[in-house]
Each structure stands twice: as structure tokens, then as C-alpha cells.
Amino acid sequence: MSLTSHYLQQRLDRHQPYKRLLVAYSGGLDSAVLLHLAVQLEALQQLQILAVHINHGLQQAADKWGEHCARICNSLNIPYQQIALSVTKEIGQSLEAQAREARYAAFSQLMKPGDLLLTAHHLDDQAE
């Protein structure tokens, strides 16, 4: 399988009608590829794209990742929003699970009718 904008469009067609794509953008390779494919689709259709970076503050370089994401989105002329979350480990739950729950809660607050949330994962990621 080749990951192309055409392949992405075929998958998105199942969810018509939609007007805006929210791209979960971590700054990593998988979400960067997804963002670039979404930009290609935007050029072909009447779509809006919003790249959303969630900063959990869990890594020392978290702020630098946000700055990187902002620079890339600026260079692509894509609206960008960073959301800072505070996640503290609770007994009985993994920090990763708590971060995931907080991330999706933040995404759901941004979603409007006609929006699709796009997330990218590589084969070694836990399915979300």
C-alpha cells in the first residue's frame, strides 16, 4: 500500500460530508506525513485544515516540539493550535493512558459539526 493523498481521500470519502480536517500533529514523522497529505487534499477541495499539537509537558523537549510544529505549519500556511495539558499519574492507570484520555478530551472540545479528526500511527504504536 502506498500512502498518497488519493488513498487518504478514498478513506475520507466514507465520512462525507465534512468541511474541516483537524490533524493531530505531534511533529513526528507519522503525523508530519499525514499533515502533508491533508495539505494536498486542501489544495484540491474546499477544505479547511487545523493542525493541533497537544503539549502534555511530559518530556523535557516538549516546548521545543511545539515550536517545531508551529514553524512547519507556518511554512505550509496551515492554521495551528497548541494545547497545553497537565497530566499527573494516578494509581491504577498508566501515564500514557491518562495522557491519551486528556488528549482526546481536548480534541473533542475543538470539534464542530462537519469536522473530522485525523490521527497518524505507525505499526509500533498502540491502536487508538
Short mmCIF file of C-alpha atoms in Angstrom, two decimals:
data_model
loop_
_atom_site.label_atom_id
_atom_site.label_comp_id
_atom_site.label_asym_id
_atom_site.label_seq_id
_atom_site.Cartn_x
_atom_site.Cartn_y
_atom_site.Cartn_z
CA MET A 1 0.00 0.00 0.00
CA SER A 2 1.25 3.44 -0.94
CA LEU A 3 0.19 6.28 1.28
CA THR A 4 -0.90 9.05 -1.06
CA SER A 5 -3.40 11.88 -0.95
CA HIS A 6 -5.62 9.77 -3.23
CA TYR A 7 -5.54 6.89 -0.73
CA LEU A 8 -6.39 9.28 2.11
CA GLN A 9 -9.22 10.81 0.05
CA GLN A 10 -10.73 7.37 -0.53
CA ARG A 11 -10.78 6.74 3.22
CA LEU A 12 -12.22 10.17 3.99
CA ASP A 13 -14.98 9.79 1.39
CA ARG A 14 -16.64 7.31 3.76
CA HIS A 15 -17.24 10.19 6.15
CA GLN A 16 -18.86 12.73 3.84
CA PRO A 17 -19.89 15.44 4.28
CA TYR A 18 -17.08 17.15 6.15
CA LYS A 19 -15.69 20.65 5.92
CA ARG A 20 -12.69 20.73 8.20
CA LEU A 21 -9.89 18.34 9.00
CA LEU A 22 -8.31 18.52 12.42
CA VAL A 23 -4.90 16.92 12.13
CA ALA A 24 -3.39 15.68 15.38
CA TYR A 25 0.14 16.90 14.82
CA SER A 26 2.84 15.68 17.19
CA GLY A 27 5.69 16.75 14.95
CA GLY A 28 6.82 13.16 14.45
CA LEU A 29 7.20 11.50 11.08
CA ASP A 30 3.80 9.80 11.03
CA SER A 31 1.79 12.93 11.79
CA ALA A 32 4.02 15.04 9.50
CA VAL A 33 3.21 12.75 6.58
CA LEU A 34 -0.49 12.95 7.43
CA LEU A 35 -0.35 16.74 7.61
CA HIS A 36 1.35 16.98 4.21
CA LEU A 37 -1.26 14.65 2.67
CA ALA A 38 -4.03 16.78 4.17
CA VAL A 39 -2.43 19.89 2.69
CA GLN A 40 -2.51 18.22 -0.74
CA LEU A 41 -6.22 17.49 -0.29
CA GLU A 42 -6.89 21.05 0.82
CA ALA A 43 -5.44 22.28 -2.46
CA LEU A 44 -7.88 20.05 -4.40
CA GLN A 45 -11.04 20.68 -2.37
CA GLN A 46 -12.89 23.29 -0.38
CA LEU A 47 -11.42 22.16 2.92
CA GLN A 48 -10.12 23.82 6.00
CA ILE A 49 -7.29 22.27 7.97
CA LEU A 50 -6.35 22.89 11.56
CA ALA A 51 -3.17 21.29 12.87
CA VAL A 52 -3.47 20.64 16.59
CA HIS A 53 -0.46 19.94 18.77
CA ILE A 54 -1.04 18.66 22.29
CA ASN A 55 1.74 19.51 24.73
CA HIS A 56 1.45 17.22 27.73
CA GLY A 57 4.64 18.64 29.19
CA LEU A 58 5.84 15.11 29.93
CA GLN A 59 9.19 15.41 28.15
CA GLN A 60 11.94 17.92 28.69
CA ALA A 61 11.82 18.87 24.99
CA ALA A 62 8.01 19.25 24.90
CA ASP A 63 8.10 23.01 24.30
CA LYS A 64 10.65 22.62 21.51
CA TRP A 65 8.33 20.13 19.75
CA GLY A 66 5.55 22.70 19.90
CA GLU A 67 7.84 25.34 18.40
CA HIS A 68 8.86 22.91 15.65
CA CYS A 69 5.20 22.17 14.84
CA ALA A 70 4.37 25.88 14.73
CA ARG A 71 7.25 26.56 12.30
CA ILE A 72 6.19 23.72 9.97
CA CYS A 73 2.56 24.85 9.95
CA ASN A 74 3.62 28.42 9.29
CA SER A 75 5.74 27.29 6.34
CA LEU A 76 2.73 25.34 4.98
CA ASN A 77 0.35 28.24 5.67
CA ILE A 78 -1.80 25.95 7.83
CA PRO A 79 -3.63 27.21 10.93
CA TYR A 80 -2.03 25.80 14.05
CA GLN A 81 -3.21 25.47 17.61
CA GLN A 82 -1.23 24.19 20.55
CA ILE A 83 -2.99 22.97 23.66
CA ALA A 84 -1.10 22.57 26.91
CA LEU A 85 -2.35 19.81 29.18
CA SER A 86 -1.33 18.84 32.67
CA VAL A 87 -1.36 15.12 33.33
CA THR A 88 -0.49 13.62 36.70
CA LYS A 89 -0.15 9.92 37.25
CA GLU A 90 -3.00 8.31 39.14
CA ILE A 91 -2.76 4.99 40.89
CA GLY A 92 -4.04 2.13 38.76
CA GLN A 93 -3.68 3.90 35.41
CA SER A 94 -0.68 4.30 33.17
CA LEU A 95 0.52 7.82 32.50
CA GLU A 96 0.29 7.08 28.76
CA ALA A 97 -3.39 6.10 29.09
CA GLN A 98 -4.15 9.23 31.08
CA ALA A 99 -2.36 11.39 28.52
CA ARG A 100 -4.34 9.74 25.71
CA GLU A 101 -7.65 10.38 27.51
CA ALA A 102 -6.73 14.02 28.13
CA ARG A 103 -5.63 14.43 24.51
CA TYR A 104 -8.90 13.10 23.09
CA ALA A 105 -10.93 15.19 25.53
CA ALA A 106 -9.08 18.27 24.24
CA PHE A 107 -9.71 17.25 20.62
CA SER A 108 -13.41 16.72 21.31
CA GLN A 109 -13.70 20.26 22.69
CA LEU A 110 -12.34 21.63 19.40
CA MET A 111 -14.59 19.54 17.19
CA LYS A 112 -17.58 21.14 15.48
CA PRO A 113 -20.23 19.60 13.21
CA GLY A 114 -18.59 18.80 9.88
CA ASP A 115 -15.14 18.17 11.40
CA LEU A 116 -13.05 15.04 11.07
CA LEU A 117 -10.16 14.28 13.41
CA LEU A 118 -7.19 12.65 11.70
CA THR A 119 -4.53 10.86 13.69
CA ALA A 120 -1.50 9.03 12.37
CA HIS A 121 0.08 5.96 13.87
CA HIS A 122 2.93 3.74 12.81
CA LEU A 123 2.92 -0.02 13.19
CA ASP A 124 4.61 0.05 16.59
CA ASP A 125 2.00 2.40 18.10
CA GLN A 126 -0.76 1.20 20.33
CA ALA A 127 -4.01 1.41 18.38
CA GLU A 128 -6.18 4.32 19.48
#
